[in-house]
Phi, psi and omega in degrees: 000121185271350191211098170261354169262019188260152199273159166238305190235129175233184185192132188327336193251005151145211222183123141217173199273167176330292206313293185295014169250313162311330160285286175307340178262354159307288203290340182288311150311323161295333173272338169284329191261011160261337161299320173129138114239125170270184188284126196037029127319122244240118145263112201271146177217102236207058186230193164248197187271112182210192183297300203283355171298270176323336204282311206286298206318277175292345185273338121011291195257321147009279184305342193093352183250191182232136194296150192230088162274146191280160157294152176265336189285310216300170205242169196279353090020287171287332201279354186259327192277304199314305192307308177271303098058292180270002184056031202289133208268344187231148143279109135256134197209184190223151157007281186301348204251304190300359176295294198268354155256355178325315193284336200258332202292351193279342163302316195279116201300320216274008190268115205221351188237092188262133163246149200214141210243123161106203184293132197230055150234150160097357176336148163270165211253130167222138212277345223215024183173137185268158162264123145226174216244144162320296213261038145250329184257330195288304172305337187307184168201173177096204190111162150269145184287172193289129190306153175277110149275192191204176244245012186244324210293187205248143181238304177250198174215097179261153179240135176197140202336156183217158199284342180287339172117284163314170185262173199222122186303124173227120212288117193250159136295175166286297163334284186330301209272307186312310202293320170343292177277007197261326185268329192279327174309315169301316164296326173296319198046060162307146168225151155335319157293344179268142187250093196289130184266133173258122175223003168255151197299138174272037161242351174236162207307283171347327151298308184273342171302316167343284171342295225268328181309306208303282195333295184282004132282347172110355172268178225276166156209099175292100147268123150204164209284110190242177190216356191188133242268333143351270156331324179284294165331273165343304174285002172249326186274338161299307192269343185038053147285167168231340183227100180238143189236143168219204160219181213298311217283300174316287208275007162271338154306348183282287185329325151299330192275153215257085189276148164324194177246339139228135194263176181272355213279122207250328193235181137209124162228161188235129135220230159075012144140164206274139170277127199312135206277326184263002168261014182245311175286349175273333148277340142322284190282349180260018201202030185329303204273038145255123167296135159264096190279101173240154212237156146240134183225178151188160220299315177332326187188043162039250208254115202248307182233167168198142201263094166314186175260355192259020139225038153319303196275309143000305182186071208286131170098024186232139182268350154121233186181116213337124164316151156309134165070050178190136154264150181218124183277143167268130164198144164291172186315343198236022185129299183290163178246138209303152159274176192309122151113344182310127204259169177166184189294133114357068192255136177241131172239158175145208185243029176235022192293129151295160187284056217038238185214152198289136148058027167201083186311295198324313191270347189256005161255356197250313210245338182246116198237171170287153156313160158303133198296324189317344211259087169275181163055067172227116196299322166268099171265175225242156173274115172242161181264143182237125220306313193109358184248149159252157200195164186241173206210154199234166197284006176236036192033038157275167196228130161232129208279157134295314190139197205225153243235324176249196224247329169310135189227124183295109214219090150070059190026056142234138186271099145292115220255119186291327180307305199301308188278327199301311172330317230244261096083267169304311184337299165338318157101349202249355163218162174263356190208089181261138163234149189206139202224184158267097199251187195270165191201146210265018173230345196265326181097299162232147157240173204225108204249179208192089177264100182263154178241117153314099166262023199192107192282349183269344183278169186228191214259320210285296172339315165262018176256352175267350190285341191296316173325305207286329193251348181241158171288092190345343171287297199271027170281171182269141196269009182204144171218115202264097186281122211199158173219046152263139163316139190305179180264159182250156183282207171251356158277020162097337181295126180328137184260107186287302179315339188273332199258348170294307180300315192313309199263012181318309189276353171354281200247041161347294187306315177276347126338347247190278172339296203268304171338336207262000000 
């Protein structure tokens, strides 16, 4: 450890160094294998952003088994289809949270342990899995030793929207997340002086790569819960940040906000969908000495390009060019690789491609293919990911997206499964047929529209966006639901025609579009 008295995490609810977070991802470790945790044994973490969230993530992959962290948004139910989806045997959750899952958790088989982070009077009683308190597993002693692994074997699980309607695992290494944080710390030039604000969720990739970047340069990380965009403002002119990721929707509110005339801010980056040309000049102009980094990534293999800042002006609209320690190829449907300006898949290689996606050969066989035969003189071939976006490639290789090849709708950078909202919808009983697409919207990045057949004349649209409420994450409810009692339109393979109904609805959110232009 080179600086163990240098702070590493801090949170409203206290702070500690290298030393003391290493001691605690120690003892967490020690307290899972007293548990029984066996080797990639699945541990789910299902708090919001605090000390013991990061403590459990890593002390977790210590141990040899592997962290699953949950969205804090997600409702219980979903946090119950994860839980079973991975066979996950430990919970650490807090008081208030094991409450709203208690009723679901008794589905889940494989489940024998919950730790629970805070005050542990008044639990709810569970037939099928003992409860015990953090500061019980930290203390534990015994055990088995920490299993041996090796930088390939599987460390984490981000769960993210899958085009069938459930979300879908997608399996990192120890490999993944270091080389991750090894390329982004480098682009970034993270130092030890920098205090980076975590303000994304560490269930989403963008996020915790954050995390594993700050660590592997030695710098500080301010998690926070935040409620109002404000609120951010304040923790950076307070916190003497220098480094903050938001995705397009969180930095055109920023943007809106009344920034000092000077800030601590050394970087800013976006990714999780392209940033609006005129929020981008709006943060610009209150936030001159600060770099802008803009990214493209996906969960599949965390960040694949970045738009250095000194060619913002240069080659506005471009996503850039292959992050350190990855390549990334344009090739067509059969393979070949695309010419210059040429539109085509997106493919990435390198050591931060992930080990697919849990329990599901079909789709982790659809998206992780062998290189493109062009990628020669490899004795073996090598696995690359294929992304599903299309992008262009300009003759001095920077890169720009086109759009994405399935039905997933990108939403304030969460990946949204149109089945998944549709499901919720019908569930109602109250239409017979629903679809649900994106169309773009210039602070959402996408919204998330909703053409429905009325089997019940009385219900309204508003009805069914609260039903959405009571059962989804604020992200994926629909910000518009178009109510009808013709059948939806069809392809000639018989399928709801989503293009059709994309085009139908294009101009939806004209007015605010027009609005973020001004």
């Amino acid at each position: 450890m080179r600086t163990p008295d240098a702070p590493a995490l801090s949170c409203t609810i206290g702070r500690c160094s290298y030393a003391a977070l290493s001691s605690t991802v120690e003892s967490v470790a020690r307290g899972l294998l007293a548990a029984d945790l066996a080797r990639h044994d699945r541990v789910a973490v299902y708090l919001e952003k605090r000390l013991e969230a990061v403590a459990a993530m890593f002390g977790t992959a210590a141990a040899g088994g592997v962290f699953v962290p949950v969205n804090p948004l997600l409702k219980a139910e979903q946090v119950a289809y994860i839980l079973r989806d991975c066979n996950v045997r430990i919970l650490i959750s807090s008081a208030e949270r094991l409450h709203l899952l208690a009723p679901v958790l008794e589905n889940c088989s494989d489940l024998h342990t919950v730790v629970v982070v805070g005050p542990t009077d008044n639990l709810p009683r569970l037939t099928k899995a003992s409860i015990v308190s953090w500061d019980s597993l930290l203390s534990a002693r015994g055990g088995a030793s920490v299993h041996r692994n090796i930088d390939s074997d599987m460390a984490a699980i981000l769960y993210t929207s899958g085009s069938t309607g459930q979300p879908k695992g997608v399996v990192l290494s120890h490999r993944n997340i270091v080389a991750g944080a090894k390329s982004v710390a480098a682009y970034l030039e993270n130092t030890c002086g920098d205090r980076i604000l975590a303000v994304l969720p560490l269930s989403f990739d963008y996020g915790l790569n954050q995390l594993a970047s700050a660590f592997h340069a030695g710098a500080s990380v301010v998690l926070m819960n935040y409620l109002f965009p404000k609120d951010i403002l304040t923790a950076i002119e307070t916190q003497q940040i220098t480094g903050l990721a938001a995705v397009p929707a969180l930095w055109m509110q920023l943007a809106q906000q009344k920034w000092p005339l000077h800030s601590s801010l050394r970087y800013m980056t976006n990714s999780g969908g392209a940033m609006p040309q005129a929020t981008l000049g709006l943060l610009r102009k209150a936030l001159p000495h600060t770099k802008v980094f803009l990214m493209y990534g996906l969960t599949e293999a965390f960040r694949s390009t970045y738009l250095p800042p000194d060619e913002l002006d240069r080659r506005p609209g471009s996503i850039g060019r292959a992050i350190p320690n990855a390549e990334i190829m344009v090739v067509r449907s059969d393979g070949t690789k695309c010419d210059a300006n040429e539109a085509g898949e997106l493919v990435h290689r390198g050591a931060l491609v992930s080990l697919g996606y849990w329990n599901d050969p079909i789709r982790t066989a659809e998206r992780f293919r062998p290189l493109p035969q062009h990628v020669g003189g490899l004795p073996l071939s090598e696995i690359a990911v294929w992304s599903g976006d299309t992008v262009r490639m300009d003759d001095e290789g920077f890169l720009y997206f086109v759009g994405r090849m399935d039905d997933m709708i990108k939403v304030s950078g969460y990946r949204v499964s149109p089945t998944e909202v549709e499901e919720i919808i019908v569930g109602t009983g109250k239409v017979t047929e629903a679809a649900a697409f994106g169309i773009f919207h210039p602070t959402l990045g996408q919204a998330i529209v909703v053409a429905a057949k009325c089997s019940d004349n009385d219900v309204t649209a508003h009805q069914l966006i609260e039903a959405c409420r009571r059962c989804l994450p604020a992200y994926m409810v629909p910000s518009h639901i178009e109510l009808g009692t013709q059948d939806l339109p069809r392809n000639p393979n018989g399928k709801i025609d989503r293009k059709a109904l994309q085009a139908a609805f294009a101009d939806l959110f004209e007015t605010e579009k027009k609005h973020e232009q001004h």
